[in-house]
Short mmCIF file of N, CA and C in Angstrom, two decimals:
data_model
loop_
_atom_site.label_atom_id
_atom_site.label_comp_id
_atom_site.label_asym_id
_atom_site.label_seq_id
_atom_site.Cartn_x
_atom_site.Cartn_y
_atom_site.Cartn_z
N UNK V 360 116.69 73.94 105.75
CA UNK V 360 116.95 75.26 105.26
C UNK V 360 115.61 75.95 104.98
N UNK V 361 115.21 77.33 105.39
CA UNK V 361 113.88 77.96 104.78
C UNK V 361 114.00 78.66 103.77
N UNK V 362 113.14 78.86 103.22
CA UNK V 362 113.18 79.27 101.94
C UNK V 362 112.73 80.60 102.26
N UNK V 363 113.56 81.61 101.94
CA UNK V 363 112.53 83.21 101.69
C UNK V 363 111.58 83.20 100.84
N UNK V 364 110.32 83.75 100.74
CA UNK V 364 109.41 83.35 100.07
C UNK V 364 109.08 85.32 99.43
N UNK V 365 109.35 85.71 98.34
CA UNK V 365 109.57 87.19 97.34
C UNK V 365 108.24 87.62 97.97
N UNK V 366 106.87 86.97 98.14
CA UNK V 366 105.44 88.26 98.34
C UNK V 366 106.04 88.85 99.88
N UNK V 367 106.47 87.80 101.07
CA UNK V 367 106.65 88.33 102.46
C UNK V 367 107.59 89.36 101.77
N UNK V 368 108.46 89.14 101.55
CA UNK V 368 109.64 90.00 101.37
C UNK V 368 109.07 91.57 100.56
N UNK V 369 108.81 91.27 99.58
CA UNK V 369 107.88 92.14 99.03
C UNK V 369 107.11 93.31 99.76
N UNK V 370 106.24 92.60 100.84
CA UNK V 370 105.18 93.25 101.94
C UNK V 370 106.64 93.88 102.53
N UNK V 371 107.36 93.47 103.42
CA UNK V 371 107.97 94.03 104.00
C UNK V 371 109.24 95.38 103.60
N UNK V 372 109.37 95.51 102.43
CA UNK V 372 109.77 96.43 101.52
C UNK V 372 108.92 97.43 101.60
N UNK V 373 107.50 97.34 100.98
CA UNK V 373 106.81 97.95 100.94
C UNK V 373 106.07 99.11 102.43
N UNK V 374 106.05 97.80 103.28
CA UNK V 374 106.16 98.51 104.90
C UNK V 374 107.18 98.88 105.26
N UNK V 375 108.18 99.27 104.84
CA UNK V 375 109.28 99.66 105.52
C UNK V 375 109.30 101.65 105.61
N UNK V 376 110.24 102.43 105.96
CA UNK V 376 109.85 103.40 105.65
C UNK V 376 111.08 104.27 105.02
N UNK V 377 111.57 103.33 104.74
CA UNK V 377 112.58 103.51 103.19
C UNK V 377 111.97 104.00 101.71
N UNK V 378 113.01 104.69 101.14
CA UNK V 378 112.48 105.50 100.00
C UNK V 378 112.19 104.30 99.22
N UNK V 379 110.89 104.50 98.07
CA UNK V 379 110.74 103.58 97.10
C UNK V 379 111.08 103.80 95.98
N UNK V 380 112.78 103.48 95.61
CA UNK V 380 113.23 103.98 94.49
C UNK V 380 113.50 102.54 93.95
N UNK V 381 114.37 102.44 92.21
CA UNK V 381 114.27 100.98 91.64
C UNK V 381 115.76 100.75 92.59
N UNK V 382 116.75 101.99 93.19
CA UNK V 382 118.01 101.64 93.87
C UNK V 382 117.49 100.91 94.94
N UNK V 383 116.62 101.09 95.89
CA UNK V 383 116.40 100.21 96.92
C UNK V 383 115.74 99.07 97.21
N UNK V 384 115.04 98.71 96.43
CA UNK V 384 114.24 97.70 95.43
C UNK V 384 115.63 96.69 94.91
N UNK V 385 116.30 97.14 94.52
CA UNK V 385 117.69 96.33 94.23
C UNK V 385 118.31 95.74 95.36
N UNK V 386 118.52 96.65 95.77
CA UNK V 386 119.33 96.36 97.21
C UNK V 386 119.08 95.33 98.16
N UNK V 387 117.44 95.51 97.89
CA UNK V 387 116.30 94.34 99.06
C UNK V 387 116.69 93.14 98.31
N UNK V 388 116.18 93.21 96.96
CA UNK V 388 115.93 91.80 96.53
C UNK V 388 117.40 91.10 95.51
N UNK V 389 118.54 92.10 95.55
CA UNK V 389 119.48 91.48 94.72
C UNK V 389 119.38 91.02 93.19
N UNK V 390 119.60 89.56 92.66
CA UNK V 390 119.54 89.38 91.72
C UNK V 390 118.18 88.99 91.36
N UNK V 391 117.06 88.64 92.42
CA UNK V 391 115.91 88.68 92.07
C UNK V 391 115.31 90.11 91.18
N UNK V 392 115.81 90.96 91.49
CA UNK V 392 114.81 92.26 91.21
C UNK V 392 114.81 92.20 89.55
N UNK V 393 116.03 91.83 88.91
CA UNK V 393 116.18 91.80 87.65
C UNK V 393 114.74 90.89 86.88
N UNK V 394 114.78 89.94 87.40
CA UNK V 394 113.19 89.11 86.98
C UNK V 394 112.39 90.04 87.39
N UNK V 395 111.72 90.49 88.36
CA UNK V 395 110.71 91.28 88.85
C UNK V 395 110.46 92.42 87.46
N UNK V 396 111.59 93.33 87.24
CA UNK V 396 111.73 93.97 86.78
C UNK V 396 111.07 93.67 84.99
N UNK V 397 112.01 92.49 84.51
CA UNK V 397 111.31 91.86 83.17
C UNK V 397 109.87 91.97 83.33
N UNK V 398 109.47 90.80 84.20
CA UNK V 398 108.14 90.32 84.72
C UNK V 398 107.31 92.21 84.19
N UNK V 399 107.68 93.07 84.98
CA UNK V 399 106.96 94.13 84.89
C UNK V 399 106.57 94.67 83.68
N UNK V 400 108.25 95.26 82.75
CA UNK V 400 108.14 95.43 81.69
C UNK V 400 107.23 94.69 80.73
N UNK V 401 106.88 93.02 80.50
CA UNK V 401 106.33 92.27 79.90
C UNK V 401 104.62 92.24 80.41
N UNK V 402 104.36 93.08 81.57
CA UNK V 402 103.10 92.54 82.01
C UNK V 402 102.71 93.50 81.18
N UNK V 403 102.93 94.69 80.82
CA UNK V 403 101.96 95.68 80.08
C UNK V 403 101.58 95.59 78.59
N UNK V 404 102.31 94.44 77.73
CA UNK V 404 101.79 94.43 76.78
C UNK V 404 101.23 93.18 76.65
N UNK V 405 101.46 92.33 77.84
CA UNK V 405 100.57 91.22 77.63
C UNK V 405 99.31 90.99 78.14
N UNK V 406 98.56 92.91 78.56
CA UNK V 406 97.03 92.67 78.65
C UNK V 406 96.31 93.02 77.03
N UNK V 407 94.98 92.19 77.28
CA UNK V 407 94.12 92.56 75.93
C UNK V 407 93.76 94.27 76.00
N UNK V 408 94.52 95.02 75.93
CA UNK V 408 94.04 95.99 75.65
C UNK V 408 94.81 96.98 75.26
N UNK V 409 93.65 97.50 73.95
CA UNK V 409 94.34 98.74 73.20
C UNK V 409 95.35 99.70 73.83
N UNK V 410 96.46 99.75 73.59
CA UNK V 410 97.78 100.60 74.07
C UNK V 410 98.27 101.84 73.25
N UNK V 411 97.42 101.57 71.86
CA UNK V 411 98.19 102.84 71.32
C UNK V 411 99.46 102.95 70.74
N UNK V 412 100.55 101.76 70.90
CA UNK V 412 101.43 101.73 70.06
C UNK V 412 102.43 101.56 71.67
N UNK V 413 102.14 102.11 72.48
CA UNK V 413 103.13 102.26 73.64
C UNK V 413 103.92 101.04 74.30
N UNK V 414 103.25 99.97 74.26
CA UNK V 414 103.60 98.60 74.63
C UNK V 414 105.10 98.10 74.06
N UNK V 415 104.95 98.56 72.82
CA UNK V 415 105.97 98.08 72.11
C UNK V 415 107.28 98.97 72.68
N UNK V 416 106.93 100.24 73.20
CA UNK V 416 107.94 100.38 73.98
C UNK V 416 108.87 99.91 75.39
N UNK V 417 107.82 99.24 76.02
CA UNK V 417 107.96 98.33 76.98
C UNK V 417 108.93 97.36 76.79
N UNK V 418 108.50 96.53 75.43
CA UNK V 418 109.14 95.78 74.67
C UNK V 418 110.46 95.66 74.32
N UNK V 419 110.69 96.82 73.66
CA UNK V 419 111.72 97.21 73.16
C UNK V 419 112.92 97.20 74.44
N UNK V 420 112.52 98.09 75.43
CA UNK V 420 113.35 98.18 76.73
C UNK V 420 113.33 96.77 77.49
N UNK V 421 112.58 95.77 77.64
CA UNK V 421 112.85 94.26 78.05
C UNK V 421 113.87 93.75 77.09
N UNK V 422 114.07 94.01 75.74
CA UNK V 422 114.68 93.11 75.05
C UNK V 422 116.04 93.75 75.21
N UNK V 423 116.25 94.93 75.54
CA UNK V 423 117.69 95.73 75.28
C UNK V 423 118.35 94.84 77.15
#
């Protein structure tokens, strides 16, 4: 069995010449996108750097 591997898939989303909305982004990756999506929300407050208070909004919307 092969395994789809998310960066090819990824690239090829990205090359495609389909709109880049979060609806089609869904569509490609299914129940993956939901992780992607966390993953995203969580990457912005987990750099060292001053945010200003905004992070925690990030936050807030991962946890809901």
């Amino acid at each position: 069995m092969t395994k789809k591997v998310f960066s090819s898939d990824l690239e090829d989303w990205l090359n495609s010449d389909t709109k880049k909305t979060f609806d089609s982004f869904n569509e490609v990756f299914a129940e993956g996108s939901f992780a992607v999506f966390i993953i995203l929300l969580l990457a912005i407050p987990a750099l060292p750097l001053p945010t200003g208070g905004i992070s925690h909004v990030f936050e807030i919307i991962a946890m809901l």
